[in-house]
Structure formats: structure tokens, C-alpha cells
Short mmCIF file of C-alpha atoms in Angstrom, two decimals:
data_model
loop_
_atom_site.label_atom_id
_atom_site.label_comp_id
_atom_site.label_asym_id
_atom_site.label_seq_id
_atom_site.Cartn_x
_atom_site.Cartn_y
_atom_site.Cartn_z
CA ASP I 1277 -8.97 -14.66 -3.00
CA VAL I 1278 -8.93 -12.10 0.00
CA LYS I 1279 -11.14 -9.28 -0.22
CA VAL I 1280 -11.11 -6.34 1.48
CA THR I 1281 -14.05 -3.35 1.05
CA GLN I 1282 -14.82 0.16 1.87
CA SER I 1283 -18.15 1.35 2.70
CA SER I 1284 -18.10 4.20 0.19
CA ARG I 1285 -16.02 4.98 -2.85
CA TYR I 1286 -16.65 8.54 -3.14
CA LEU I 1287 -17.78 10.93 -0.28
CA VAL I 1288 -17.49 14.19 0.41
CA LYS I 1289 -17.61 16.05 3.53
CA ARG I 1290 -18.25 19.94 5.40
CA THR I 1291 -15.71 20.69 7.21
CA GLY I 1292 -16.12 20.59 10.87
CA GLU I 1293 -18.04 17.37 9.85
CA LYS I 1294 -17.18 13.79 11.49
CA VAL I 1295 -16.82 11.22 8.93
CA PHE I 1296 -16.25 7.55 9.71
CA LEU I 1297 -14.39 5.28 7.31
CA GLU I 1298 -15.17 1.80 7.06
CA CYS I 1299 -12.94 -1.52 6.34
CA VAL I 1300 -14.24 -5.22 6.25
CA GLN I 1301 -11.51 -8.09 5.80
CA ASP I 1302 -13.02 -11.61 4.92
CA MET I 1303 -9.61 -13.26 5.43
CA ASP I 1304 -9.89 -13.56 9.08
CA HIS I 1305 -6.81 -11.54 9.50
CA GLU I 1306 -5.28 -10.39 12.50
CA ASN I 1307 -3.31 -7.35 10.84
CA MET I 1308 -5.56 -4.17 9.25
CA PHE I 1309 -3.83 -0.76 8.36
CA TRP I 1310 -5.06 2.59 7.46
CA TYR I 1311 -2.81 4.66 4.51
CA ARG I 1312 -3.57 7.96 2.88
CA GLN I 1313 -2.43 7.94 -0.66
CA ASP I 1314 -1.68 11.84 -1.98
CA PRO I 1315 0.15 12.48 -5.23
CA GLY I 1316 3.71 12.54 -4.60
CA LEU I 1317 3.64 11.49 -1.65
CA GLY I 1318 2.90 7.71 -2.14
CA LEU I 1319 1.50 6.07 1.00
CA ARG I 1320 1.51 7.01 4.19
CA LEU I 1321 0.00 5.13 7.34
CA ILE I 1322 -2.40 6.33 9.57
CA TYR I 1323 -2.81 3.80 12.57
CA PHE I 1324 -2.66 -0.12 12.23
CA SER I 1325 -4.14 -2.79 14.22
CA TYR I 1326 -3.51 -6.34 15.36
CA ASP I 1327 -5.57 -7.69 17.19
CA VAL I 1328 -9.25 -6.59 18.70
CA LYS I 1329 -9.29 -3.66 20.49
CA MET I 1330 -5.36 -2.57 19.46
CA LYS I 1331 -4.13 -0.05 18.30
CA GLU I 1332 -0.55 1.23 17.11
CA LYS I 1333 0.47 4.85 15.37
CA GLY I 1334 1.69 5.28 12.73
CA ASP I 1335 3.82 7.48 10.39
CA ILE I 1336 0.58 10.07 10.76
CA PRO I 1337 -1.25 10.31 12.92
CA GLU I 1338 -2.41 13.65 14.01
CA GLY I 1339 -6.31 14.31 13.00
CA TYR I 1340 -7.22 10.65 13.16
CA SER I 1341 -8.31 7.55 15.46
CA VAL I 1342 -9.71 3.81 15.08
CA SER I 1343 -11.52 1.80 16.63
CA ARG I 1344 -11.79 -2.39 15.49
CA GLU I 1345 -14.30 -4.05 17.86
CA LYS I 1346 -14.33 -6.73 16.03
CA LYS I 1347 -11.50 -8.84 13.88
CA GLU I 1348 -12.87 -7.89 10.74
CA ARG I 1349 -13.70 -4.82 10.92
CA PHE I 1350 -12.04 -1.81 11.63
CA SER I 1351 -12.60 1.89 11.22
CA LEU I 1352 -11.08 4.93 10.49
CA ILE I 1353 -12.69 8.48 12.50
CA LEU I 1354 -11.96 12.30 11.42
CA GLU I 1355 -13.22 13.92 14.43
CA SER I 1356 -13.17 16.94 13.11
CA ALA I 1357 -12.72 17.22 9.20
CA SER I 1358 -10.63 19.71 7.93
CA THR I 1359 -9.51 19.98 4.09
CA ASN I 1360 -6.21 18.96 4.76
CA GLN I 1361 -7.34 15.72 5.16
CA THR I 1362 -9.14 15.68 1.17
CA SER I 1363 -7.53 12.89 0.27
CA MET I 1364 -7.97 8.81 -1.02
CA TYR I 1365 -8.02 6.83 1.77
CA LEU I 1366 -6.83 2.78 1.82
CA CYS I 1367 -7.50 -0.36 3.91
CA ALA I 1368 -5.60 -2.91 3.78
CA SER I 1369 -4.90 -6.55 5.37
CA SER I 1370 -2.33 -8.93 6.42
CA GLY I 1371 -2.42 -12.83 8.52
CA THR I 1372 0.31 -13.01 11.49
CA ALA I 1373 3.44 -12.96 10.61
CA ALA I 1374 2.95 -12.91 6.51
CA TYR I 1375 4.04 -9.38 5.59
CA GLU I 1376 1.77 -9.24 2.05
CA GLN I 1377 -0.68 -7.01 2.94
CA TYR I 1378 -4.19 -6.48 0.49
CA PHE I 1379 -6.00 -3.35 -0.09
CA GLY I 1380 -9.30 -2.01 -0.57
CA PRO I 1381 -9.91 -0.15 -3.67
CA GLY I 1382 -10.26 3.31 -1.69
CA THR I 1383 -12.04 6.13 -1.06
CA ARG I 1384 -11.80 9.27 -2.37
CA LEU I 1385 -12.91 11.60 0.68
CA THR I 1386 -12.80 15.21 -0.45
CA VAL I 1387 -13.83 18.12 2.92
CA THR I 1388 -14.75 21.34 1.64
CA ALA F 1396 14.93 2.87 10.09
CA GLN F 1397 13.67 0.86 6.52
CA SER F 1398 13.42 3.30 4.15
CA VAL F 1399 12.28 2.53 -0.39
CA THR F 1400 13.74 4.71 -2.96
CA GLN F 1401 12.05 5.25 -6.96
CA LEU F 1402 14.50 6.01 -8.90
CA GLY F 1403 11.73 8.34 -11.23
CA SER F 1404 8.47 9.66 -10.32
CA HIS F 1405 7.61 8.44 -13.94
CA VAL F 1406 9.14 6.30 -17.20
CA SER F 1407 8.11 6.13 -20.85
CA VAL F 1408 8.19 3.50 -22.60
CA SER F 1409 7.09 2.45 -26.35
CA GLU F 1410 4.18 -0.27 -26.32
CA GLY F 1411 6.80 -3.48 -27.00
CA ALA F 1412 9.97 -2.41 -25.52
CA LEU F 1413 12.15 -3.39 -21.73
CA VAL F 1414 10.23 -2.01 -18.70
CA LEU F 1415 13.09 -1.27 -15.84
CA LEU F 1416 11.70 0.02 -12.78
CA ARG F 1417 14.04 0.81 -9.64
CA CYS F 1418 13.75 0.37 -6.54
CA ASN F 1419 16.64 0.71 -3.79
CA TYR F 1420 15.94 0.02 0.01
CA SER F 1421 17.80 0.80 3.26
CA SER F 1422 17.33 -1.80 6.22
CA SER F 1423 19.71 -3.06 8.61
CA VAL F 1424 18.44 -6.76 8.82
CA PRO F 1425 17.27 -9.73 5.83
CA PRO F 1426 13.74 -7.05 4.56
CA TYR F 1427 10.71 -8.73 2.99
CA LEU F 1428 10.12 -6.43 -0.11
CA PHE F 1429 6.94 -6.35 -2.99
CA TRP F 1430 6.15 -4.51 -5.73
CA TYR F 1431 2.23 -3.35 -6.06
CA VAL F 1432 0.52 -2.00 -8.84
CA GLN F 1433 -2.07 0.06 -8.94
CA TYR F 1434 -5.24 1.62 -11.61
CA PRO F 1435 -6.46 4.57 -11.84
CA ASN F 1436 -8.95 4.81 -9.43
CA GLN F 1437 -8.18 0.84 -7.60
CA GLY F 1438 -6.79 -0.14 -4.95
CA LEU F 1439 -3.11 -0.93 -4.51
CA GLN F 1440 -2.50 -5.61 -6.53
CA LEU F 1441 -0.05 -7.13 -5.23
CA LEU F 1442 2.80 -8.32 -8.23
CA LEU F 1443 5.32 -10.12 -6.39
CA LYS F 1444 7.42 -10.15 -3.50
CA TYR F 1445 11.30 -11.51 -2.47
CA THR F 1446 11.09 -13.41 1.03
CA SER F 1447 14.56 -14.41 1.21
CA ALA F 1448 14.26 -17.88 -0.65
CA ALA F 1449 14.73 -17.22 -4.55
CA THR F 1450 16.53 -13.64 -5.90
CA LEU F 1451 14.75 -13.84 -9.04
CA VAL F 1452 11.02 -13.60 -7.89
CA LYS F 1453 8.24 -13.96 -11.05
CA GLY F 1454 5.25 -12.26 -10.53
CA ILE F 1455 1.65 -11.58 -12.66
CA ASN F 1456 1.68 -10.24 -15.62
CA GLY F 1457 5.17 -11.30 -16.38
CA PHE F 1458 6.95 -9.35 -14.57
CA GLU F 1459 9.66 -10.11 -12.55
CA ALA F 1460 12.73 -8.31 -9.92
CA GLU F 1461 15.73 -9.27 -8.63
CA PHE F 1462 16.37 -8.47 -5.32
CA LYS F 1463 20.60 -7.44 -4.87
CA LYS F 1464 21.58 -7.58 -1.65
CA SER F 1465 24.81 -5.83 -2.54
CA GLU F 1466 23.32 -3.30 -4.26
CA THR F 1467 20.50 -3.10 -1.87
CA SER F 1468 18.28 -2.94 -4.43
CA PHE F 1469 14.45 -4.75 -5.94
CA HIS F 1470 14.63 -3.56 -9.76
CA LEU F 1471 11.13 -4.92 -11.49
CA THR F 1472 11.42 -5.79 -15.10
CA LYS F 1473 9.35 -7.12 -18.22
CA PRO F 1474 10.73 -7.44 -21.28
CA SER F 1475 8.14 -6.36 -23.65
CA ALA F 1476 5.28 -2.89 -22.23
CA HIS F 1477 1.91 -3.82 -23.42
CA MET F 1478 -0.70 -0.85 -22.72
CA SER F 1479 -2.25 -2.49 -20.65
CA ASP F 1480 0.43 -2.22 -17.99
CA ALA F 1481 0.22 1.25 -17.74
CA ALA F 1482 -0.16 1.99 -14.49
CA GLU F 1483 1.43 3.48 -10.86
CA TYR F 1484 3.65 0.94 -9.39
CA PHE F 1485 5.14 0.85 -5.46
CA CYS F 1486 8.13 -0.81 -4.58
CA ALA F 1487 7.68 -1.65 -0.19
CA VAL F 1488 9.73 -2.72 2.38
CA GLY F 1489 9.43 -4.93 5.66
CA MET F 1490 11.86 -5.88 8.63
CA ASN F 1491 11.51 -9.71 9.93
CA SER F 1492 11.20 -7.92 12.91
CA GLY F 1493 8.20 -6.24 14.94
CA TYR F 1494 5.27 -5.72 13.18
CA SER F 1495 4.14 -6.50 9.58
CA THR F 1496 4.56 -2.69 8.86
CA LEU F 1497 5.53 -2.06 5.20
CA THR F 1498 7.42 1.42 4.24
CA PHE F 1499 6.16 2.24 1.12
CA GLY F 1500 8.54 3.94 -2.04
CA LYS F 1501 6.34 7.34 -3.68
CA GLY F 1502 5.76 5.59 -6.85
CA THR F 1503 6.62 4.96 -10.21
CA MET F 1504 3.78 5.57 -12.60
CA LEU F 1505 4.37 3.90 -15.84
CA LEU F 1506 3.21 5.58 -19.13
CA VAL F 1507 2.89 2.51 -22.33
CA SER F 1508 3.25 5.24 -25.69
CA PRO F 1509 1.77 2.31 -28.91
#
């Protein structure tokens, strides 16, 4: 089974802090994705990566950056957390030319 | 650009009743289509997928969906709802070109009453 793990299930940070969310997949997938999920808005793509050190902006990249130094790991960085970044963050991965994505359990981030 | 519309943010059924969750998509090329389920405080789990083979797709937990090109629809059904089906359901579309990204609908919460 594909396994996608996220570093924290719940996280509370203060406004202005730098926040790191980490995601690891164990299926040697090329593609990795970061989404945020908010009630009534569904999933919105923040960034994705199709190879090591490669990244592409999604629909809502503002206020976020990403890092992919190793194939299995994809990090989401909030340079200076703000209260409007309080949300559920979901990581996913998929193989080459495959569209089905496999999701981690999510990190519920609260910024106070 | 592709888009997905899920009709109804909430759907309520009685246990044993038919479940019908609606999804319409727009895509300029033949799409890949997916249904995912999310239980409370969990990630998304793949229910089923359409990738241009059979138009009627069977998934896990007794769910199935039918791809209708003329209606640009991919509705999810289950003949008899169970209490454990209560969850949020997401329809997603991927285009057969470019990056392997998916566009998700806003989700439909399925409520099952005894």
C-alpha cells in the first residue's frame, strides 16, 4: 500500500512564525502535491513538484514556498504565518503518467 | 481549463436508501475522473476512477459511478446507504495532457440517518 505521512496532525503557531510542514511518501512517486482544505472551498492546490528540486505554483501559492531535496520528501514552508493560513493542509503523491493521488492524513494548522 | 461542479453541499439519506451524489465536469479533452471519500479528521481515500475504459466504474464499499460524455457527468451511486457511509465526498478531474494535477469539486457531505 502507498503510504504518505505528514509530520504533525495538529500544529499551533503564532503570527509571524516560520512554519515547516513535512510530507514523506514511500512509493517512489515522482509527483507530490500540497493542498489546503477549507470548509465550502474544497481542496485548493498550493504547489506541486514533478521531480527533485522542481516545483510549480498551483492556484494559491502566495505566502507559501516549498522544498524538494529528496524524491520522497516534500516540504511546505510558511515564511511568516498569518491567521488566514489557519487551515487543514493535505499532502499527496502520484506516479508518472498516473493521475490518482494518494493522500496523507493532513495537518490541522492553527495560527493565533 | 477544467472545472468540477458538485451539486449539493449536503445530501441526506436514510439508512438503506439509494445514495446519489452528482458531479459535472468541464474539460476540452477526454478526462480522467475520480471520486474520493474523506472521513472526519482524515485524508482523502480513493473510491474509484474512470480512465477511458468501461463507462460504468465500480469502486470500494459498494459505490459505483457512470461516465456520461453527452452529459459531462460522473455521478456516484450506491444502492443502499449504510451509517458508515457518512463522510465527505469529492469529485476530481484530470486532463490527459501536461502535469498530473487534479481539479477538485467543493465536496458533498453525505449524512445518513437511522
